[in-house]
């Protein structure tokens, strides 16, 4: 039996997961989701979402493929160009990358807004508090004084001075109809989803087919690299980006390992 076989599935702290384990990222991700559920941040359905994502990540080779890196750079350029960028946070995102989202928000000057499918006041507050514990100054989504038109579920509830007014929105880990509704409001959408066939990446201006735990720090790194770029350079990164190619490349990697 190898040492790896002895790693307990119910480690108490993520530091107990050996970083050289061949499935390290998957174990870490599962552990963060479990902890999120215990803290009342992540909904139980978040486990199903995680399971789906994990299967696609396995097929992608659990790495950021070159087209995803290109998408992450284009996403950083969009966020830097935006007048009012907002990063949307659900229960899975809060459990997996709270500090990384705070870092990205600070690198691009974006707001963080809690937006939930299974919305309860307790979960919204727990997620906002969790983000504050990870360095967020201000968290939107608690007022929820505006509605995304043509959506009849809880994800329609947004802040009037947050997602409702945003020009660029980062929408991670949701296979749903909100992405389409936001597009109808003329917003530029950046979607992170390991399944390139999900509805959200299919309609996004920038679909990022990568694990959020790799994607967000990489976007922040790109944003820091581009911090001194002028508007013309940022615009050319955005204009050269080919969303169809990115979706095709990810699907080819998943289906054929290409
Ligand atoms: O926190 P709430 O109440 O807003 O609930 C969130 C749910 C769980 C409802 C929301 O995440 C959801 O809609 O889940 P879905 O429909 O299963 O879609 C999640 C998508 O994210 C799937 O396409 C997964 O492949 C993808 N995904 C899961 N984990 C990751 C991921 N993509 C990138 N990185 C991941 N770690």
PDB file of C-alpha atoms and ligand atoms in Angstrom:
ATOM      1  CA  UNK A   1       0.000   0.000   0.000  1.00  0.00           C
ATOM      2  CA  UNK A   2       1.424   3.435  -0.910  1.00  0.00           C
ATOM      3  CA  UNK A   3       1.510   6.354   1.534  1.00  0.00           C
ATOM      4  CA  UNK A   4      -1.177   8.007  -0.545  1.00  0.00           C
ATOM      5  CA  UNK A   5      -3.643   5.219   0.191  1.00  0.00           C
ATOM      6  CA  UNK A   6      -3.382   6.151   3.836  1.00  0.00           C
ATOM      7  CA  UNK A   7      -4.619   9.763   3.317  1.00  0.00           C
ATOM      8  CA  UNK A   8      -7.844   9.982   5.237  1.00  0.00           C
ATOM      9  CA  UNK A   9     -10.851  11.300   3.329  1.00  0.00           C
ATOM     10  CA  UNK A  10     -11.917  13.283   6.374  1.00  0.00           C
ATOM     11  CA  UNK A  11      -8.808  15.303   7.125  1.00  0.00           C
ATOM     12  CA  UNK A  12      -9.517  18.093   9.575  1.00  0.00           C
ATOM     13  CA  UNK A  13      -7.183  20.682   8.059  1.00  0.00           C
ATOM     14  CA  UNK A  14      -6.207  21.010   4.426  1.00  0.00           C
ATOM     15  CA  UNK A  15      -2.530  21.128   5.440  1.00  0.00           C
ATOM     16  CA  UNK A  16      -2.873  17.392   6.186  1.00  0.00           C
ATOM     17  CA  UNK A  17      -3.323  16.669   2.455  1.00  0.00           C
ATOM     18  CA  UNK A  18       0.136  15.879   1.027  1.00  0.00           C
ATOM     19  CA  UNK A  19       0.946  18.461  -1.673  1.00  0.00           C
ATOM     20  CA  UNK A  20       2.676  15.787  -3.774  1.00  0.00           C
ATOM     21  CA  UNK A  21      -0.368  13.508  -3.822  1.00  0.00           C
ATOM     22  CA  UNK A  22      -1.246  12.769  -7.472  1.00  0.00           C
ATOM     23  CA  UNK A  23      -4.841  13.931  -6.875  1.00  0.00           C
ATOM     24  CA  UNK A  24      -3.852  16.812  -4.567  1.00  0.00           C
ATOM     25  CA  UNK A  25      -6.008  19.485  -6.203  1.00  0.00           C
ATOM     26  CA  UNK A  26      -9.051  17.222  -6.221  1.00  0.00           C
ATOM     27  CA  UNK A  27      -8.613  16.292  -2.544  1.00  0.00           C
ATOM     28  CA  UNK A  28      -8.093  19.944  -1.622  1.00  0.00           C
ATOM     29  CA  UNK A  29     -11.177  21.025  -3.551  1.00  0.00           C
ATOM     30  CA  UNK A  30     -13.361  18.322  -1.991  1.00  0.00           C
ATOM     31  CA  UNK A  31     -12.089  19.233   1.453  1.00  0.00           C
ATOM     32  CA  UNK A  32     -12.866  22.941   0.964  1.00  0.00           C
ATOM     33  CA  UNK A  33     -16.401  22.145  -0.221  1.00  0.00           C
ATOM     34  CA  UNK A  34     -17.013  19.880   2.793  1.00  0.00           C
ATOM     35  CA  UNK A  35     -15.747  22.603   5.116  1.00  0.00           C
ATOM     36  CA  UNK A  36     -17.941  25.142   3.320  1.00  0.00           C
ATOM     37  CA  UNK A  37     -20.996  22.970   3.962  1.00  0.00           C
ATOM     38  CA  UNK A  38     -20.087  22.567   7.629  1.00  0.00           C
ATOM     39  CA  UNK A  39     -19.764  26.370   7.968  1.00  0.00           C
ATOM     40  CA  UNK A  40     -23.141  27.032   6.325  1.00  0.00           C
ATOM     41  CA  UNK A  41     -21.478  28.730   3.354  1.00  0.00           C
ATOM     42  CA  UNK A  42     -21.917  26.076   0.689  1.00  0.00           C
ATOM     43  CA  UNK A  43     -25.240  24.416  -0.133  1.00  0.00           C
ATOM     44  CA  UNK A  44     -25.384  20.610  -0.169  1.00  0.00           C
ATOM     45  CA  UNK A  45     -26.035  20.869  -3.920  1.00  0.00           C
ATOM     46  CA  UNK A  46     -22.581  22.377  -4.153  1.00  0.00           C
ATOM     47  CA  UNK A  47     -21.208  18.837  -3.733  1.00  0.00           C
ATOM     48  CA  UNK A  48     -22.953  17.747  -6.917  1.00  0.00           C
ATOM     49  CA  UNK A  49     -21.574  20.787  -8.719  1.00  0.00           C
ATOM     50  CA  UNK A  50     -18.127  19.927  -7.416  1.00  0.00           C
ATOM     51  CA  UNK A  51     -18.454  16.306  -8.565  1.00  0.00           C
ATOM     52  CA  UNK A  52     -19.332  17.405 -12.072  1.00  0.00           C
ATOM     53  CA  UNK A  53     -16.450  19.832 -12.176  1.00  0.00           C
ATOM     54  CA  UNK A  54     -14.005  17.265 -10.838  1.00  0.00           C
ATOM     55  CA  UNK A  55     -14.869  14.772 -13.625  1.00  0.00           C
ATOM     56  CA  UNK A  56     -14.217  17.401 -16.309  1.00  0.00           C
ATOM     57  CA  UNK A  57     -10.999  18.491 -14.602  1.00  0.00           C
ATOM     58  CA  UNK A  58      -9.770  14.874 -14.628  1.00  0.00           C
ATOM     59  CA  UNK A  59     -10.356  14.736 -18.391  1.00  0.00           C
ATOM     60  CA  UNK A  60      -8.613  18.083 -18.898  1.00  0.00           C
ATOM     61  CA  UNK A  61      -5.543  16.654 -17.144  1.00  0.00           C
ATOM     62  CA  UNK A  62      -6.054  18.840 -14.046  1.00  0.00           C
ATOM     63  CA  UNK A  63      -4.016  21.630 -15.595  1.00  0.00           C
ATOM     64  CA  UNK A  64      -4.604  25.039 -17.133  1.00  0.00           C
ATOM     65  CA  UNK A  65      -4.562  24.294 -20.855  1.00  0.00           C
ATOM     66  CA  UNK A  66      -3.030  27.017 -23.101  1.00  0.00           C
ATOM     67  CA  UNK A  67      -6.411  28.247 -24.375  1.00  0.00           C
ATOM     68  CA  UNK A  68      -7.626  28.670 -20.779  1.00  0.00           C
ATOM     69  CA  UNK A  69      -4.551  30.747 -20.001  1.00  0.00           C
ATOM     70  CA  UNK A  70      -5.326  32.931 -23.035  1.00  0.00           C
ATOM     71  CA  UNK A  71      -8.899  33.321 -21.761  1.00  0.00           C
ATOM     72  CA  UNK A  72      -7.652  34.235 -18.275  1.00  0.00           C
ATOM     73  CA  UNK A  73      -5.463  36.985 -19.775  1.00  0.00           C
ATOM     74  CA  UNK A  74      -8.366  38.298 -21.868  1.00  0.00           C
ATOM     75  CA  UNK A  75     -10.566  38.229 -18.770  1.00  0.00           C
ATOM     76  CA  UNK A  76      -7.986  40.260 -16.846  1.00  0.00           C
ATOM     77  CA  UNK A  77      -7.884  42.803 -19.701  1.00  0.00           C
ATOM     78  CA  UNK A  78     -11.705  43.083 -19.716  1.00  0.00           C
ATOM     79  CA  UNK A  79     -11.790  43.610 -15.951  1.00  0.00           C
ATOM     80  CA  UNK A  80      -9.072  46.284 -16.128  1.00  0.00           C
ATOM     81  CA  UNK A  81     -10.927  48.096 -18.917  1.00  0.00           C
ATOM     82  CA  UNK A  82     -14.278  47.954 -17.123  1.00  0.00           C
ATOM     83  CA  UNK A  83     -15.933  50.987 -15.513  1.00  0.00           C
ATOM     84  CA  UNK A  84     -17.739  48.906 -12.937  1.00  0.00           C
ATOM     85  CA  UNK A  85     -16.585  45.289 -12.750  1.00  0.00           C
ATOM     86  CA  UNK A  86     -18.249  42.889 -10.298  1.00  0.00           C
ATOM     87  CA  UNK A  87     -17.177  39.395  -9.226  1.00  0.00           C
ATOM     88  CA  UNK A  88     -20.177  37.206  -8.382  1.00  0.00           C
ATOM     89  CA  UNK A  89     -19.783  34.820  -5.447  1.00  0.00           C
ATOM     90  CA  UNK A  90     -21.858  31.704  -4.753  1.00  0.00           C
ATOM     91  CA  UNK A  91     -21.425  29.077  -2.046  1.00  0.00           C
ATOM     92  CA  UNK A  92     -18.899  26.993  -3.967  1.00  0.00           C
ATOM     93  CA  UNK A  93     -16.797  29.993  -4.965  1.00  0.00           C
ATOM     94  CA  UNK A  94     -16.735  31.258  -1.369  1.00  0.00           C
ATOM     95  CA  UNK A  95     -15.576  27.871  -0.087  1.00  0.00           C
ATOM     96  CA  UNK A  96     -12.949  27.288  -2.773  1.00  0.00           C
ATOM     97  CA  UNK A  97     -11.282  30.653  -3.404  1.00  0.00           C
ATOM     98  CA  UNK A  98     -12.327  33.333  -0.870  1.00  0.00           C
ATOM     99  CA  UNK A  99      -8.924  35.026  -0.462  1.00  0.00           C
ATOM    100  CA  UNK A 100      -8.101  34.588  -4.146  1.00  0.00           C
ATOM    101  CA  UNK A 101     -11.321  36.407  -5.118  1.00  0.00           C
ATOM    102  CA  UNK A 102     -10.478  39.243  -2.726  1.00  0.00           C
ATOM    103  CA  UNK A 103      -7.009  39.474  -4.343  1.00  0.00           C
ATOM    104  CA  UNK A 104      -8.477  39.529  -7.854  1.00  0.00           C
ATOM    105  CA  UNK A 105     -11.016  42.189  -6.869  1.00  0.00           C
ATOM    106  CA  UNK A 106      -8.217  44.344  -5.507  1.00  0.00           C
ATOM    107  CA  UNK A 107      -5.974  43.815  -8.569  1.00  0.00           C
ATOM    108  CA  UNK A 108      -8.681  44.967 -11.002  1.00  0.00           C
ATOM    109  CA  UNK A 109     -10.693  47.358  -8.816  1.00  0.00           C
ATOM    110  CA  UNK A 110     -13.836  45.189  -8.784  1.00  0.00           C
ATOM    111  CA  UNK A 111     -16.640  44.752  -6.269  1.00  0.00           C
ATOM    112  CA  UNK A 112     -17.518  41.383  -4.733  1.00  0.00           C
ATOM    113  CA  UNK A 113     -21.219  40.479  -4.693  1.00  0.00           C
ATOM    114  CA  UNK A 114     -22.861  37.436  -3.120  1.00  0.00           C
ATOM    115  CA  UNK A 115     -25.429  35.927  -5.481  1.00  0.00           C
ATOM    116  CA  UNK A 116     -27.062  32.620  -4.603  1.00  0.00           C
ATOM    117  CA  UNK A 117     -29.378  30.093  -6.187  1.00  0.00           C
ATOM    118  CA  UNK A 118     -30.400  28.679  -2.793  1.00  0.00           C
ATOM    119  CA  UNK A 119     -30.631  32.093  -1.169  1.00  0.00           C
ATOM    120  CA  UNK A 120     -31.268  32.515   2.556  1.00  0.00           C
ATOM    121  CA  UNK A 121     -30.357  35.562   4.643  1.00  0.00           C
ATOM    122  CA  UNK A 122     -28.187  33.315   6.857  1.00  0.00           C
ATOM    123  CA  UNK A 123     -26.121  32.014   3.930  1.00  0.00           C
ATOM    124  CA  UNK A 124     -25.716  35.469   2.369  1.00  0.00           C
ATOM    125  CA  UNK A 125     -24.465  36.833   5.702  1.00  0.00           C
ATOM    126  CA  UNK A 126     -22.193  33.806   6.375  1.00  0.00           C
ATOM    127  CA  UNK A 127     -20.568  34.184   2.942  1.00  0.00           C
ATOM    128  CA  UNK A 128     -20.135  37.947   3.336  1.00  0.00           C
ATOM    129  CA  UNK A 129     -18.526  37.389   6.747  1.00  0.00           C
ATOM    130  CA  UNK A 130     -16.259  34.651   5.305  1.00  0.00           C
ATOM    131  CA  UNK A 131     -15.097  37.061   2.574  1.00  0.00           C
ATOM    132  CA  UNK A 132     -14.472  39.771   5.157  1.00  0.00           C
ATOM    133  CA  UNK A 133     -12.393  37.282   7.164  1.00  0.00           C
ATOM    134  CA  UNK A 134     -10.351  36.823   3.994  1.00  0.00           C
ATOM    135  CA  UNK A 135      -9.702  40.542   3.602  1.00  0.00           C
ATOM    136  CA  UNK A 136     -12.741  41.963   1.806  1.00  0.00           C
ATOM    137  CA  UNK A 137     -13.611  45.520   2.881  1.00  0.00           C
ATOM    138  CA  UNK A 138     -17.021  45.683   1.336  1.00  0.00           C
ATOM    139  CA  UNK A 139     -19.282  42.893   0.148  1.00  0.00           C
ATOM    140  CA  UNK A 140     -22.367  43.551  -1.960  1.00  0.00           C
ATOM    141  CA  UNK A 141     -25.434  41.381  -2.408  1.00  0.00           C
ATOM    142  CA  UNK A 142     -26.995  41.893   1.012  1.00  0.00           C
ATOM    143  CA  UNK A 143     -29.310  44.721  -0.043  1.00  0.00           C
ATOM    144  CA  UNK A 144     -30.629  42.949  -3.142  1.00  0.00           C
ATOM    145  CA  UNK A 145     -32.682  45.997  -4.141  1.00  0.00           C
ATOM    146  CA  UNK A 146     -32.775  45.256  -7.871  1.00  0.00           C
ATOM    147  CA  UNK A 147     -33.822  42.333 -10.083  1.00  0.00           C
ATOM    148  CA  UNK A 148     -32.329  40.850 -13.250  1.00  0.00           C
ATOM    149  CA  UNK A 149     -35.238  40.883 -15.703  1.00  0.00           C
ATOM    150  CA  UNK A 150     -36.677  37.594 -17.005  1.00  0.00           C
ATOM    151  CA  UNK A 151     -35.313  35.423 -14.200  1.00  0.00           C
ATOM    152  CA  UNK A 152     -37.855  33.981 -11.791  1.00  0.00           C
ATOM    153  CA  UNK A 153     -35.496  32.469  -9.230  1.00  0.00           C
ATOM    154  CA  UNK A 154     -33.319  33.750  -6.419  1.00  0.00           C
ATOM    155  CA  UNK A 155     -30.312  34.501  -8.632  1.00  0.00           C
ATOM    156  CA  UNK A 156     -32.320  37.432 -10.011  1.00  0.00           C
ATOM    157  CA  UNK A 157     -31.783  39.294  -6.708  1.00  0.00           C
ATOM    158  CA  UNK A 158     -28.887  41.732  -7.106  1.00  0.00           C
ATOM    159  CA  UNK A 159     -27.709  45.062  -5.730  1.00  0.00           C
ATOM    160  CA  UNK A 160     -28.739  48.129  -7.737  1.00  0.00           C
ATOM    161  CA  UNK A 161     -25.226  49.542  -7.387  1.00  0.00           C
ATOM    162  CA  UNK A 162     -23.594  46.127  -7.881  1.00  0.00           C
ATOM    163  CA  UNK A 163     -24.310  43.502 -10.547  1.00  0.00           C
ATOM    164  CA  UNK A 164     -27.320  45.473 -11.802  1.00  0.00           C
ATOM    165  CA  UNK A 165     -25.154  48.460 -12.714  1.00  0.00           C
ATOM    166  CA  UNK A 166     -21.982  46.533 -13.669  1.00  0.00           C
ATOM    167  CA  UNK A 167     -20.564  46.566 -17.189  1.00  0.00           C
ATOM    168  CA  UNK A 168     -18.378  43.459 -16.735  1.00  0.00           C
ATOM    169  CA  UNK A 169     -19.398  40.541 -14.497  1.00  0.00           C
ATOM    170  CA  UNK A 170     -17.417  37.446 -13.545  1.00  0.00           C
ATOM    171  CA  UNK A 171     -19.839  34.530 -13.217  1.00  0.00           C
ATOM    172  CA  UNK A 172     -18.146  31.404 -11.862  1.00  0.00           C
ATOM    173  CA  UNK A 173     -19.514  27.897 -11.333  1.00  0.00           C
ATOM    174  CA  UNK A 174     -23.116  28.105 -12.380  1.00  0.00           C
ATOM    175  CA  UNK A 175     -24.717  26.237 -15.217  1.00  0.00           C
ATOM    176  CA  UNK A 176     -27.815  28.324 -15.604  1.00  0.00           C
ATOM    177  CA  UNK A 177     -29.927  30.920 -17.288  1.00  0.00           C
ATOM    178  CA  UNK A 178     -28.536  33.937 -15.431  1.00  0.00           C
ATOM    179  CA  UNK A 179     -25.650  34.239 -17.877  1.00  0.00           C
ATOM    180  CA  UNK A 180     -28.110  34.637 -20.750  1.00  0.00           C
ATOM    181  CA  UNK A 181     -30.221  37.127 -18.785  1.00  0.00           C
ATOM    182  CA  UNK A 182     -27.141  39.206 -17.962  1.00  0.00           C
ATOM    183  CA  UNK A 183     -26.154  39.165 -21.605  1.00  0.00           C
ATOM    184  CA  UNK A 184     -29.556  40.570 -22.508  1.00  0.00           C
ATOM    185  CA  UNK A 185     -28.740  43.434 -20.147  1.00  0.00           C
ATOM    186  CA  UNK A 186     -25.681  44.115 -22.374  1.00  0.00           C
ATOM    187  CA  UNK A 187     -23.149  43.095 -19.796  1.00  0.00           C
ATOM    188  CA  UNK A 188     -19.825  41.561 -20.723  1.00  0.00           C
ATOM    189  CA  UNK A 189     -19.626  38.192 -19.052  1.00  0.00           C
ATOM    190  CA  UNK A 190     -16.617  36.208 -18.000  1.00  0.00           C
ATOM    191  CA  UNK A 191     -17.541  32.652 -16.992  1.00  0.00           C
ATOM    192  CA  UNK A 192     -15.412  30.073 -15.207  1.00  0.00           C
ATOM    193  CA  UNK A 193     -16.724  26.539 -15.726  1.00  0.00           C
ATOM    194  CA  UNK A 194     -14.926  23.253 -16.267  1.00  0.00           C
ATOM    195  CA  UNK A 195     -17.698  22.051 -18.591  1.00  0.00           C
ATOM    196  CA  UNK A 196     -17.390  23.864 -21.931  1.00  0.00           C
ATOM    197  CA  UNK A 197     -20.891  22.674 -22.879  1.00  0.00           C
ATOM    198  CA  UNK A 198     -22.595  24.327 -19.891  1.00  0.00           C
ATOM    199  CA  UNK A 199     -24.999  27.090 -20.796  1.00  0.00           C
ATOM    200  CA  UNK A 200     -22.990  29.806 -19.058  1.00  0.00           C
ATOM    201  CA  UNK A 201     -19.666  29.373 -20.943  1.00  0.00           C
ATOM    202  CA  UNK A 202     -21.620  28.890 -24.165  1.00  0.00           C
ATOM    203  CA  UNK A 203     -22.950  32.470 -23.959  1.00  0.00           C
ATOM    204  CA  UNK A 204     -19.965  34.154 -22.268  1.00  0.00           C
ATOM    205  CA  UNK A 205     -17.812  36.756 -23.987  1.00  0.00           C
ATOM    206  CA  UNK A 206     -14.894  35.072 -22.210  1.00  0.00           C
ATOM    207  CA  UNK A 207     -15.418  31.407 -21.318  1.00  0.00           C
ATOM    208  CA  UNK A 208     -12.691  30.085 -19.010  1.00  0.00           C
ATOM    209  CA  UNK A 209     -12.623  26.289 -18.985  1.00  0.00           C
ATOM    210  CA  UNK A 210     -10.388  25.706 -15.999  1.00  0.00           C
ATOM    211  CA  UNK A 211     -10.645  24.830 -12.320  1.00  0.00           C
ATOM    212  CA  UNK A 212     -11.465  27.976 -10.363  1.00  0.00           C
ATOM    213  CA  UNK A 213      -8.664  27.199  -7.921  1.00  0.00           C
ATOM    214  CA  UNK A 214      -6.165  27.621 -10.782  1.00  0.00           C
ATOM    215  CA  UNK A 215      -8.081  30.186 -12.841  1.00  0.00           C
ATOM    216  CA  UNK A 216      -8.518  32.965 -10.282  1.00  0.00           C
ATOM    217  CA  UNK A 217      -4.873  33.247  -9.117  1.00  0.00           C
ATOM    218  CA  UNK A 218      -3.786  33.134 -12.768  1.00  0.00           C
ATOM    219  CA  UNK A 219      -6.200  35.947 -13.677  1.00  0.00           C
ATOM    220  CA  UNK A 220      -4.783  37.998 -10.817  1.00  0.00           C
ATOM    221  CA  UNK A 221      -1.241  37.367 -12.055  1.00  0.00           C
ATOM    222  CA  UNK A 222      -2.233  38.484 -15.562  1.00  0.00           C
ATOM    223  CA  UNK A 223      -3.957  41.561 -14.128  1.00  0.00           C
ATOM    224  CA  UNK A 224      -0.794  42.497 -12.200  1.00  0.00           C
ATOM    225  CA  UNK A 225       1.329  41.966 -15.349  1.00  0.00           C
ATOM    226  CA  UNK A 226      -1.042  44.221 -17.285  1.00  0.00           C
ATOM    227  CA  UNK A 227      -1.361  46.880 -14.591  1.00  0.00           C
ATOM    228  CA  UNK A 228       0.801  49.348 -16.560  1.00  0.00           C
ATOM    229  CA  UNK A 229      -0.605  48.463 -19.982  1.00  0.00           C
ATOM    230  CA  UNK A 230      -2.328  51.316 -21.790  1.00  0.00           C
ATOM    231  CA  UNK A 231      -5.894  51.141 -23.037  1.00  0.00           C
ATOM    232  CA  UNK A 232      -4.825  50.308 -26.605  1.00  0.00           C
ATOM    233  CA  UNK A 233      -2.891  47.249 -25.444  1.00  0.00           C
ATOM    234  CA  UNK A 234      -5.757  46.028 -23.277  1.00  0.00           C
ATOM    235  CA  UNK A 235      -8.217  46.570 -26.140  1.00  0.00           C
ATOM    236  CA  UNK A 236      -6.054  44.587 -28.540  1.00  0.00           C
ATOM    237  CA  UNK A 237      -5.936  41.627 -26.084  1.00  0.00           C
ATOM    238  CA  UNK A 238      -9.732  41.759 -25.847  1.00  0.00           C
ATOM    239  CA  UNK A 239     -10.210  42.129 -29.625  1.00  0.00           C
ATOM    240  CA  UNK A 240      -7.869  39.284 -30.509  1.00  0.00           C
ATOM    241  CA  UNK A 241      -9.568  36.868 -28.138  1.00  0.00           C
ATOM    242  CA  UNK A 242     -11.461  34.069 -29.914  1.00  0.00           C
ATOM    243  CA  UNK A 243     -14.169  32.583 -27.679  1.00  0.00           C
ATOM    244  CA  UNK A 244     -15.172  29.870 -30.175  1.00  0.00           C
ATOM    245  CA  UNK A 245     -11.597  28.632 -30.397  1.00  0.00           C
ATOM    246  CA  UNK A 246     -11.313  28.431 -26.623  1.00  0.00           C
ATOM    247  CA  UNK A 247     -14.502  26.364 -26.350  1.00  0.00           C
ATOM    248  CA  UNK A 248     -13.378  24.093 -29.207  1.00  0.00           C
ATOM    249  CA  UNK A 249      -9.924  23.548 -27.697  1.00  0.00           C
ATOM    250  CA  UNK A 250     -11.357  22.629 -24.310  1.00  0.00           C
ATOM    251  CA  UNK A 251     -13.867  20.210 -25.812  1.00  0.00           C
ATOM    252  CA  UNK A 252     -11.153  18.585 -27.943  1.00  0.00           C
ATOM    253  CA  UNK A 253      -8.968  18.106 -24.871  1.00  0.00           C
ATOM    254  CA  UNK A 254     -11.854  16.575 -22.919  1.00  0.00           C
ATOM    255  CA  UNK A 255     -13.119  14.300 -25.716  1.00  0.00           C
ATOM    256  CA  UNK A 256      -9.857  13.250 -27.352  1.00  0.00           C
ATOM    257  CA  UNK A 257      -7.094  14.308 -24.986  1.00  0.00           C
ATOM    258  CA  UNK A 258      -5.798  16.620 -27.740  1.00  0.00           C
TER     259      UNK A 258
HETATM  260  O1  LIG B   1     -24.376  28.483  -3.640  1.00  0.00           O
HETATM  261  P1  LIG B   1     -25.642  28.448  -4.435  1.00  0.00           P
HETATM  262  O2  LIG B   1     -26.868  28.387  -3.577  1.00  0.00           O
HETATM  263  O3  LIG B   1     -25.740  29.585  -5.424  1.00  0.00           O
HETATM  264  O4  LIG B   1     -25.644  27.094  -5.274  1.00  0.00           O
HETATM  265  C1  LIG B   1     -24.717  26.935  -6.252  1.00  0.00           C
HETATM  266  C2  LIG B   1     -25.017  25.754  -7.166  1.00  0.00           C
HETATM  267  C3  LIG B   1     -24.464  24.498  -6.589  1.00  0.00           C
HETATM  268  C4  LIG B   1     -26.523  25.601  -7.374  1.00  0.00           C
HETATM  269  C5  LIG B   1     -24.325  26.197  -8.475  1.00  0.00           C
HETATM  270  O5  LIG B   1     -22.953  26.107  -8.304  1.00  0.00           O
HETATM  271  C6  LIG B   1     -24.761  25.439  -9.685  1.00  0.00           C
HETATM  272  O6  LIG B   1     -25.606  25.899 -10.401  1.00  0.00           O
HETATM  273  O7  LIG B   1     -24.182  24.278  -9.896  1.00  0.00           O
HETATM  274  P2  LIG B   1     -24.246  23.487 -11.283  1.00  0.00           P
HETATM  275  O8  LIG B   1     -25.505  23.729 -12.027  1.00  0.00           O
HETATM  276  O9  LIG B   1     -23.916  22.084 -10.958  1.00  0.00           O
HETATM  277  O10 LIG B   1     -23.079  24.135 -12.141  1.00  0.00           O
HETATM  278  C7  LIG B   1     -21.804  24.242 -11.650  1.00  0.00           C
HETATM  279  C8  LIG B   1     -20.845  24.233 -12.855  1.00  0.00           C
HETATM  280  O11 LIG B   1     -19.559  24.533 -12.341  1.00  0.00           O
HETATM  281  C9  LIG B   1     -20.752  22.853 -13.534  1.00  0.00           C
HETATM  282  O12 LIG B   1     -20.806  23.022 -14.932  1.00  0.00           O
HETATM  283  C10 LIG B   1     -19.381  22.305 -13.101  1.00  0.00           C
HETATM  284  O13 LIG B   1     -18.752  21.603 -14.151  1.00  0.00           O
HETATM  285  C11 LIG B   1     -18.607  23.593 -12.807  1.00  0.00           C
HETATM  286  N1  LIG B   1     -17.639  23.438 -11.724  1.00  0.00           N
HETATM  287  C12 LIG B   1     -17.766  22.769 -10.563  1.00  0.00           C
HETATM  288  N2  LIG B   1     -16.669  22.889  -9.805  1.00  0.00           N
HETATM  289  C13 LIG B   1     -15.814  23.666 -10.500  1.00  0.00           C
HETATM  290  C14 LIG B   1     -16.426  24.026 -11.733  1.00  0.00           C
HETATM  291  N3  LIG B   1     -15.828  24.821 -12.649  1.00  0.00           N
HETATM  292  C15 LIG B   1     -14.592  25.294 -12.334  1.00  0.00           C
HETATM  293  N4  LIG B   1     -13.940  24.979 -11.173  1.00  0.00           N
HETATM  294  C16 LIG B   1     -14.503  24.171 -10.239  1.00  0.00           C
HETATM  295  N5  LIG B   1     -13.846  23.868  -9.122  1.00  0.00           N
END
